Coordinates of C-alpha atoms in Angstrom, one line a residue:
Chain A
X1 CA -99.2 -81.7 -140.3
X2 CA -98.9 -80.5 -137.0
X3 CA -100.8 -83.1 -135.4
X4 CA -99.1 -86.2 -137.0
X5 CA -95.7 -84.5 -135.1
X6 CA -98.0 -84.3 -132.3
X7 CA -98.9 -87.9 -132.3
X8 CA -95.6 -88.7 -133.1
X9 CA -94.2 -86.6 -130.0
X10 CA -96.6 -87.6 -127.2
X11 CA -96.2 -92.0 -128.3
X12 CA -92.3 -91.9 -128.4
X13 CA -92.3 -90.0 -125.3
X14 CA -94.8 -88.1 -123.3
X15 CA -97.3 -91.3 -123.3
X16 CA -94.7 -94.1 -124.2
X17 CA -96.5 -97.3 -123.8
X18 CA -94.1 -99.4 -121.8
X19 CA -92.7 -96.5 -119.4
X20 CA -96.4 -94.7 -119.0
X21 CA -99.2 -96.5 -120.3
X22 CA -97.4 -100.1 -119.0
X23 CA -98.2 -101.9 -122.0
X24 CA -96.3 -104.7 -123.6
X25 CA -94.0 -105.5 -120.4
X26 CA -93.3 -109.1 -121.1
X27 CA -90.7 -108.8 -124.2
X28 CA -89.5 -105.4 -122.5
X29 CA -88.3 -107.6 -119.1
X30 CA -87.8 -110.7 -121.7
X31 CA -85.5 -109.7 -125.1
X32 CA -83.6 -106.9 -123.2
X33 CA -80.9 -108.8 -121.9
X34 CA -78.5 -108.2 -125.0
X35 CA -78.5 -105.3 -127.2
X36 CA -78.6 -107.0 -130.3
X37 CA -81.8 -108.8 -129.8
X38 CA -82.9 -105.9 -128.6
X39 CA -82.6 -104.5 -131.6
X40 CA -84.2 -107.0 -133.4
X41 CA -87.3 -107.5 -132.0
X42 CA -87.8 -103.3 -131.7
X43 CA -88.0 -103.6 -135.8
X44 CA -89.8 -106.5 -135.5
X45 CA -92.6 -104.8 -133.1
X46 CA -92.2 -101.8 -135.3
X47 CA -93.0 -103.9 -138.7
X48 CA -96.0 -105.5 -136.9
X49 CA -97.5 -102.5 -134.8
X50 CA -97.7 -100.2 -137.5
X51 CA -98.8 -102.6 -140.0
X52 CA -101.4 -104.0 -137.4
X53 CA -102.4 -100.5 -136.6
X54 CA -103.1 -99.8 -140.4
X55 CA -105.0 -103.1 -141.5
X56 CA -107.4 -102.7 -137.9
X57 CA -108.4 -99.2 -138.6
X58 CA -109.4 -100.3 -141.9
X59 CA -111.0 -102.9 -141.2
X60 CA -112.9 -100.9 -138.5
X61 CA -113.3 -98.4 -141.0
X62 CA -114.2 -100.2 -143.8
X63 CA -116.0 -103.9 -142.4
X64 CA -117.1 -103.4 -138.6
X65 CA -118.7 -99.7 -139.0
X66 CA -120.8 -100.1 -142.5
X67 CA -122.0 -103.4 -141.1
X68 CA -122.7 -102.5 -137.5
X69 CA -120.2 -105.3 -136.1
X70 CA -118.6 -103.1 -133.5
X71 CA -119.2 -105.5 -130.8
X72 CA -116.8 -107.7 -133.0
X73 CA -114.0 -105.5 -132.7
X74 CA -112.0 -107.3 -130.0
X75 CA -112.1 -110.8 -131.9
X76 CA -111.7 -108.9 -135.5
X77 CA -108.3 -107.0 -134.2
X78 CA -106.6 -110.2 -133.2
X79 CA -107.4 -111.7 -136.0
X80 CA -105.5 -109.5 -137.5
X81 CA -102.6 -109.1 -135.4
X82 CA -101.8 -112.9 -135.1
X83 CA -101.8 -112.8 -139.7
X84 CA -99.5 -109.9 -139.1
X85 CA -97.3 -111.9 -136.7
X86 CA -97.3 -115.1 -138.7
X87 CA -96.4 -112.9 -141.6
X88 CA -93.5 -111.6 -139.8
X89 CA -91.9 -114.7 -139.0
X90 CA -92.2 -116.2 -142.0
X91 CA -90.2 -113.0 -143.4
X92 CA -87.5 -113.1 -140.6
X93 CA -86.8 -116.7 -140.8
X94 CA -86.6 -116.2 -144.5
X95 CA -84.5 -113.2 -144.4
X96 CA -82.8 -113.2 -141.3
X97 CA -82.4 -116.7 -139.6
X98 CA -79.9 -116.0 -136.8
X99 CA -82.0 -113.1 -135.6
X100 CA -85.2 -115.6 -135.8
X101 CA -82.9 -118.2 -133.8
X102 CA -82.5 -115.6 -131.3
X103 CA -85.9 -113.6 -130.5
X104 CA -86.9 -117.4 -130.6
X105 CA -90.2 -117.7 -128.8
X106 CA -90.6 -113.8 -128.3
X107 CA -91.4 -113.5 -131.7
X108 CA -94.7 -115.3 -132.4
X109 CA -95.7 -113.8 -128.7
X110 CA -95.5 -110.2 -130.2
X111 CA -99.8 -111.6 -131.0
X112 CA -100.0 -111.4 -126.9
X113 CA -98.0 -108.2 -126.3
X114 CA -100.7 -106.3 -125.5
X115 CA -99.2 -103.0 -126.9
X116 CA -100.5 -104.3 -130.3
X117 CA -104.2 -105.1 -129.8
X118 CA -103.7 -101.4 -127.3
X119 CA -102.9 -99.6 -130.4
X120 CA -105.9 -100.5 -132.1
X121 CA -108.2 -100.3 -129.5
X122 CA -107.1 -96.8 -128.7
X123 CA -106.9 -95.7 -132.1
X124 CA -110.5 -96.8 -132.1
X125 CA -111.3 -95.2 -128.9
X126 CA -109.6 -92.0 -129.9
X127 CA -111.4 -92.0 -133.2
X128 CA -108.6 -91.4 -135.2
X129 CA -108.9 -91.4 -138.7
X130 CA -106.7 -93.7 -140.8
X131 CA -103.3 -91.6 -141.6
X132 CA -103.4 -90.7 -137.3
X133 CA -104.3 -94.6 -137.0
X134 CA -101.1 -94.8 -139.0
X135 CA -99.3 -92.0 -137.2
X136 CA -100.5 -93.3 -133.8
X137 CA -99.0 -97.3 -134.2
X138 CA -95.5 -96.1 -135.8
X139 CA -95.0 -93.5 -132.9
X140 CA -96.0 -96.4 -130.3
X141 CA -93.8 -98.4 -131.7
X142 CA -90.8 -96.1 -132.3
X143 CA -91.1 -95.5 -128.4
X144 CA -91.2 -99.1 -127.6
X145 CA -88.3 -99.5 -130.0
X146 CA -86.6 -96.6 -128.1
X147 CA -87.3 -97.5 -124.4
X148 CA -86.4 -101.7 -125.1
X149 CA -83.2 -100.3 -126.6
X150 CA -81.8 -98.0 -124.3
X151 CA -83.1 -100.7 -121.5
X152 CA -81.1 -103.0 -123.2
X153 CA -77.8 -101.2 -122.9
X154 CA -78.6 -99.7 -119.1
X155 CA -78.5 -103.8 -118.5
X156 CA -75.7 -104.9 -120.4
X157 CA -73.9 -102.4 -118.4
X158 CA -75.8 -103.7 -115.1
X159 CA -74.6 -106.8 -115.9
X160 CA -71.0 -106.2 -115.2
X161 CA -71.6 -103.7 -112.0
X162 CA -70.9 -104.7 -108.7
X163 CA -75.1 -104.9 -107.4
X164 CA -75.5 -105.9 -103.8
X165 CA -76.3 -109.5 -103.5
X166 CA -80.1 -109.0 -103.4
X167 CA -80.5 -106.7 -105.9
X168 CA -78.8 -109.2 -108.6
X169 CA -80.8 -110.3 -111.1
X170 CA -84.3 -109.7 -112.0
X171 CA -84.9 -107.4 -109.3
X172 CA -82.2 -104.6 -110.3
X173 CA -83.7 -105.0 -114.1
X174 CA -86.9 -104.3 -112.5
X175 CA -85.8 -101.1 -110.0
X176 CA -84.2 -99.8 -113.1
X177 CA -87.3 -100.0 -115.3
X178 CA -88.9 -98.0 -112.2
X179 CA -86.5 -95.4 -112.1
X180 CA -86.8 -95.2 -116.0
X181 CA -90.4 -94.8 -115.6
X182 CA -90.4 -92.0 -113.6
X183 CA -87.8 -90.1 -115.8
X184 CA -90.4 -90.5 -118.6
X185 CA -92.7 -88.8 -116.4
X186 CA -91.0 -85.7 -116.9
X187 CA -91.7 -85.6 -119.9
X188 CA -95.7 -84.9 -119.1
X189 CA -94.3 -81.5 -118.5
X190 CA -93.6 -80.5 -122.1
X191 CA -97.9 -80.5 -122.3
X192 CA -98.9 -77.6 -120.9
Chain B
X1 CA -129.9 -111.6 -139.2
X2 CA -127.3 -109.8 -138.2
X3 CA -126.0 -113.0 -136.4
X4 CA -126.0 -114.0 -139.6
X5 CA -124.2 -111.4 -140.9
X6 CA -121.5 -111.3 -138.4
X7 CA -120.4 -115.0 -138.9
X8 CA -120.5 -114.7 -142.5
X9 CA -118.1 -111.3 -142.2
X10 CA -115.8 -113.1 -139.4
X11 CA -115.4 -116.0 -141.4
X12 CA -115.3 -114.9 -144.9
X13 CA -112.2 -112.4 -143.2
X14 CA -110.3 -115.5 -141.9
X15 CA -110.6 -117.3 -144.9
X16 CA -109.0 -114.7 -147.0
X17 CA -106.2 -114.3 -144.2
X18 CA -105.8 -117.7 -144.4
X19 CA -105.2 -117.6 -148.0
X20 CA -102.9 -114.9 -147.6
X21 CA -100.5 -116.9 -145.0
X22 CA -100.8 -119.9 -147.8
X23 CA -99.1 -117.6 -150.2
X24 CA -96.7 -116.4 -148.2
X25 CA -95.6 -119.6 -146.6
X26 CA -94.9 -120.4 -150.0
X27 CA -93.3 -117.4 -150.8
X28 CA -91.2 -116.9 -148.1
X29 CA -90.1 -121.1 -147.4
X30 CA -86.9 -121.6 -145.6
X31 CA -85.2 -124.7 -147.3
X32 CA -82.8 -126.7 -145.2
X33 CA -81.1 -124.9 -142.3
X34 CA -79.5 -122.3 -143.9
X35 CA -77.3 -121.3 -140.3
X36 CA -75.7 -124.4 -140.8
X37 CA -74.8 -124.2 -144.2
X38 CA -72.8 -121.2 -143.6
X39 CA -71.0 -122.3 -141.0
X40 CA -70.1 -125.0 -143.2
X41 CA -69.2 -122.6 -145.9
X42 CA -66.6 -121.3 -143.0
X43 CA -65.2 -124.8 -142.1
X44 CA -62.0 -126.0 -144.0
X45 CA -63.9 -129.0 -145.0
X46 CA -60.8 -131.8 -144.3
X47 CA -63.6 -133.8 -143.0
X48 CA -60.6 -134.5 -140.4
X49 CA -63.2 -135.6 -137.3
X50 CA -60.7 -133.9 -135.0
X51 CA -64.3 -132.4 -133.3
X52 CA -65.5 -135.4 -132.6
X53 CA -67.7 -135.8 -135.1
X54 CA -68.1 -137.2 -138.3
X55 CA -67.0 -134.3 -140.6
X56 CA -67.2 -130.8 -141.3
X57 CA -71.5 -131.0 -142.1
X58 CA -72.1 -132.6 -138.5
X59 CA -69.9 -130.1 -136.8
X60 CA -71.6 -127.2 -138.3
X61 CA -75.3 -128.9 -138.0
X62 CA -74.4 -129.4 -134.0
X63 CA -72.9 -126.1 -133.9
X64 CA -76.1 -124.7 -135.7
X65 CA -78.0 -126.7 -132.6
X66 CA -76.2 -125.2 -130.0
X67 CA -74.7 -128.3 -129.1
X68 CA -70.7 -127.7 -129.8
X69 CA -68.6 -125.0 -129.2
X70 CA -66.7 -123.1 -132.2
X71 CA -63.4 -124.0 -130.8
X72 CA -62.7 -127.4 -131.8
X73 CA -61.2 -127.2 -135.1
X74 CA -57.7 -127.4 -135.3
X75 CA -57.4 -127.1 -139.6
X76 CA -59.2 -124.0 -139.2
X77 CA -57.4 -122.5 -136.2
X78 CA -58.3 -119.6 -134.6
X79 CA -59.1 -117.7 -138.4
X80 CA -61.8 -120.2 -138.1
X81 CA -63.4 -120.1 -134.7
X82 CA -63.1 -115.8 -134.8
X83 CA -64.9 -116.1 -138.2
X84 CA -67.7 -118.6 -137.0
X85 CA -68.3 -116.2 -133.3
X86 CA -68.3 -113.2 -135.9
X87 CA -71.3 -115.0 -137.4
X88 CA -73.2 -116.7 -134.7
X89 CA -72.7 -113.1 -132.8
X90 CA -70.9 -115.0 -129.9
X91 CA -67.8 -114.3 -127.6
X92 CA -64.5 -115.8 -129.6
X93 CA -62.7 -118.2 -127.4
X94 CA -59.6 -120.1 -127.6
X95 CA -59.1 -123.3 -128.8
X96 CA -60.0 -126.2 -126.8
X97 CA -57.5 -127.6 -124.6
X98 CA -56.5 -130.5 -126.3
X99 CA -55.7 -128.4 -129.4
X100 CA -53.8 -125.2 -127.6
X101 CA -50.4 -124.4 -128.4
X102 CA -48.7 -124.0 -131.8
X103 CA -49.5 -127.4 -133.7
X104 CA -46.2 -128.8 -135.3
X105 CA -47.3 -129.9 -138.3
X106 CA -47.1 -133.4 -139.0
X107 CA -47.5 -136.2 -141.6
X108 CA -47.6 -140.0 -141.2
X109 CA -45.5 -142.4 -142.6
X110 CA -45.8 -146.4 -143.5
X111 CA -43.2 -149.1 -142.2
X112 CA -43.3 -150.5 -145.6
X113 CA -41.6 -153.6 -143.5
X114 CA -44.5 -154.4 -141.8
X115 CA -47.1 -153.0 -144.0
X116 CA -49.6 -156.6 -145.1
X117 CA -51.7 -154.5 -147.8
X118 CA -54.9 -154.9 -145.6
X119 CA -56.4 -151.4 -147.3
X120 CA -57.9 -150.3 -144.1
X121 CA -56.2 -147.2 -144.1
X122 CA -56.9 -146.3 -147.8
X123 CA -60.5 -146.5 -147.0
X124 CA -60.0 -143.9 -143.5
X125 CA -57.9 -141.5 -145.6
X126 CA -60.3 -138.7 -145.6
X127 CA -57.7 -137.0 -148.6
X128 CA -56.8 -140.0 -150.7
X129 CA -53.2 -139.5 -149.2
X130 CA -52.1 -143.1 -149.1
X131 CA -51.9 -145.3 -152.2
X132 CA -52.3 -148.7 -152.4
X133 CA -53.8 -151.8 -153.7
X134 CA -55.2 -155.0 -151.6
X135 CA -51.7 -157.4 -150.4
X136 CA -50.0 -154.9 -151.9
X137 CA -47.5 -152.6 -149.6
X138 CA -49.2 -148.9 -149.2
X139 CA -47.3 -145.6 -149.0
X140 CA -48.1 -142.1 -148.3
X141 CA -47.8 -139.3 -150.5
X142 CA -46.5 -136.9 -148.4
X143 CA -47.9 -133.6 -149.9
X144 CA -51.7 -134.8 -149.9
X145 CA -51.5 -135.9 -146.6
X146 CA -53.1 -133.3 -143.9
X147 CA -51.6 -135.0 -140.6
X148 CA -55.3 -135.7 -139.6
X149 CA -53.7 -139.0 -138.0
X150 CA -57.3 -141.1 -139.0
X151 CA -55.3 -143.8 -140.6
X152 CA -53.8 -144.8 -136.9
X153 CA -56.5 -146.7 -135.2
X154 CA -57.2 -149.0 -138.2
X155 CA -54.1 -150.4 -138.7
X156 CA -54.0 -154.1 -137.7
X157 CA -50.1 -154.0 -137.5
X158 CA -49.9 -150.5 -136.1
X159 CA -46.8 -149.6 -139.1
X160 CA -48.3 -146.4 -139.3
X161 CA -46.3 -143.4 -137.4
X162 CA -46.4 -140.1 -137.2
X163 CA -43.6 -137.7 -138.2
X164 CA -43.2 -133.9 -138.2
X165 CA -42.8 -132.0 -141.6
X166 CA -39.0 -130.8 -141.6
X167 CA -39.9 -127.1 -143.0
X168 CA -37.4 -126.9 -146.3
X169 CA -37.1 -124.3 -148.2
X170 CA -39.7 -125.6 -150.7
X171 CA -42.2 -126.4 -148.3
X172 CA -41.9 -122.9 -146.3
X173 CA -45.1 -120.2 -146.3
X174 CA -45.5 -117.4 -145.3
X175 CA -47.5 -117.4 -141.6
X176 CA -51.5 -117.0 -142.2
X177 CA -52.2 -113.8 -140.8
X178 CA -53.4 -113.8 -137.5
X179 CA -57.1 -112.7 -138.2
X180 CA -59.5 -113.6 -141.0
X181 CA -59.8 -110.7 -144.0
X182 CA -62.4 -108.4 -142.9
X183 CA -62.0 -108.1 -138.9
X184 CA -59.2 -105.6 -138.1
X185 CA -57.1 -106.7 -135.1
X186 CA -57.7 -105.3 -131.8
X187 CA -55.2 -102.8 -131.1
X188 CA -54.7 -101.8 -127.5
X189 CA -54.4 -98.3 -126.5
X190 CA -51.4 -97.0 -125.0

């Protein structure tokens, strides 16, 4: 039990993929200009990164290893990612079309965010067994969720400030994602 | 062999993907556009045109679009336009210009003098207000009618005018409240 917490622990914070590992940056600078949408696409990355991070390792497990097709991993893993994706959609639009209106093209470009196929390669890498696989994609994703959230506010609030002429813009969202960055890093401290 | 083996795997894996998606794209179809349809669940449906366009369904498609504002329904007032930015998650805003203030309600009225029966304002009665038969002299029925002022343009004689509803004790009601059930009104600390 222990180690799922510690899986859990060192994804959402201690190796959080955007703020340490610098995965998945493109919808973390894109969706985090309001909070809602924000929201939104965090579940939707959660729905697909844990999911994704389920049906690779078995796949892996199950298809790639008994066959001897590891050299098909890459192709095999994005395979699966973009059905998961596609999946999604087609559940958002269905269920939720004002929030599909709004994540708009950032939704079908969770197959690119690079986070995903990470996950899976890692979990591979790490030889995780299928509950850590599990473990290991919801905790990613949880942290992504986090970081895009509280990102998400820090700008809203940026948004109103007074930021010197040229800061405004893309540049302060970027110094603050720095500055962000290196208060995750103290976080690397808690592993001893 | 195992080349073989490996394009027999890959494939046979997107096949049955693909069959998934099938289903689900099936399962999961989106008919119509269902943002539009409830904003026009949220519209009065007087089909006045006050918003420029052709009725309450084109209003909401455009709004749907992104191409109209929320503000430019004067039957639904501001109940209205705080109800539709509660649902499209967007900042209320006043009515537009044209339709700010307090609208005195108003009804329109046929010069039966001048009247020639032409029938062209039966047929732009969005509410069946006037009555009426062809070279026969028309006349409003005042309680139908919803001041939407459509019936103006057509006129060939122009003997249709405008006139305020004189509130009588029969005709008062109670104000609307100010916000749609459901959104408490802002209040402003001291």
């Amino acid at each position: 039990m222990t180690e799922y917490a510690l899986i859990l622990i060192s994804t959402i914070w201690v190796n959080n993929f955007l703020l340490v590992k610098f995965l998945g940056l493109c919808p973390f600078m894109g969706v985090s200009r309001k909070l809602e949408t924000a929201i939104g696409m965090g579940m939707a990355t959660t729905f697909v990164l844990t999911l994704s991070a389920i049906s690779s390792s078995l796949v892996n497990d199950w298809i790639l290893l008994p066959l001897g097709l590891e050299y098909l991993r890459t192709i095999m893993f994005i395979l699966v990612i973009a059905v998961v994706v596609q999946f999604t959609e087609m559940v958002v639009h269905k269920t939720s079309p004002l929030l599909y209106n709004l994540l708009g093209i950032f939704l079908p470009l969770i197959t690119t965010n690079c986070a995903v196929l990470g996950v899976a390669l890692l979990n591979v890498q790490e030889k995780h067994t299928f509950l850590e696989s599990a473990f290991y994609g919801f905790g990613a994703a949880i942290g992504f969720s986090l970081v895009l959230v509280l990102f998400a506010g820090m700008r809203e609030r940026i948004r109103v400030a007074d930021v010197p002429a040229i800061f405004q813009g893309n540049s302060i969202a970027l110094i603050t994602a720095g500055i962000m960055s290196l208060a995750f890093l103290g976080f690397a401290g808690l592993v001893k | 062999m195992s080349v073989l083996i490996a394009v027999i795997t890959l494939s046979s894996i997107a096949g049955l993907f693909g069959l998934v998606l099938g289903y689900s794209a099936i399962r999961f179809r989106v008919q119509g556009d269902p943002v539009a349809d409830k904003i026009d669940a949220i519209l009065p449906q007087t089909q006045c045109g006050q918003c420029s366009f052709a009725g309450c369904r084109p209003y909401a498609e455009a709004i749907a679009k992104g191409e109209a504002d929320i503000n430019r329904c004067p039957p639904g007032g501001t109940a209205t336009m705080l109800a539709l930015a509660d649902l499209l998650g967007v900042e209320p805003k006043p009515l537009a210009e044209e339709h700010t203030g307090e609208p005195i309600k108003t009804v329109v009225y046929i010069d039966e003098q001048t009247c020639i029966g032409c029938t062209l304002c039966i047929q732009a009665c969005p509410v069946d207000a006037i009555l009426g038969a062809a070279k026969q002299m028309h006349t409003v029925i005042e309680s139908e009618c919803t001041g939407c002022n459509l019936c103006i343009p057509p006129c060939p004689v122009d003997c249709i005018h405008i006139m305020p509803v004189k509130v009588q004790p029969e005709t008062w009601r109670w104000p609307l409240p100010e916000h749609p059930p459901g959104t408490a009104p802002r209040v402003s600390a001291l």
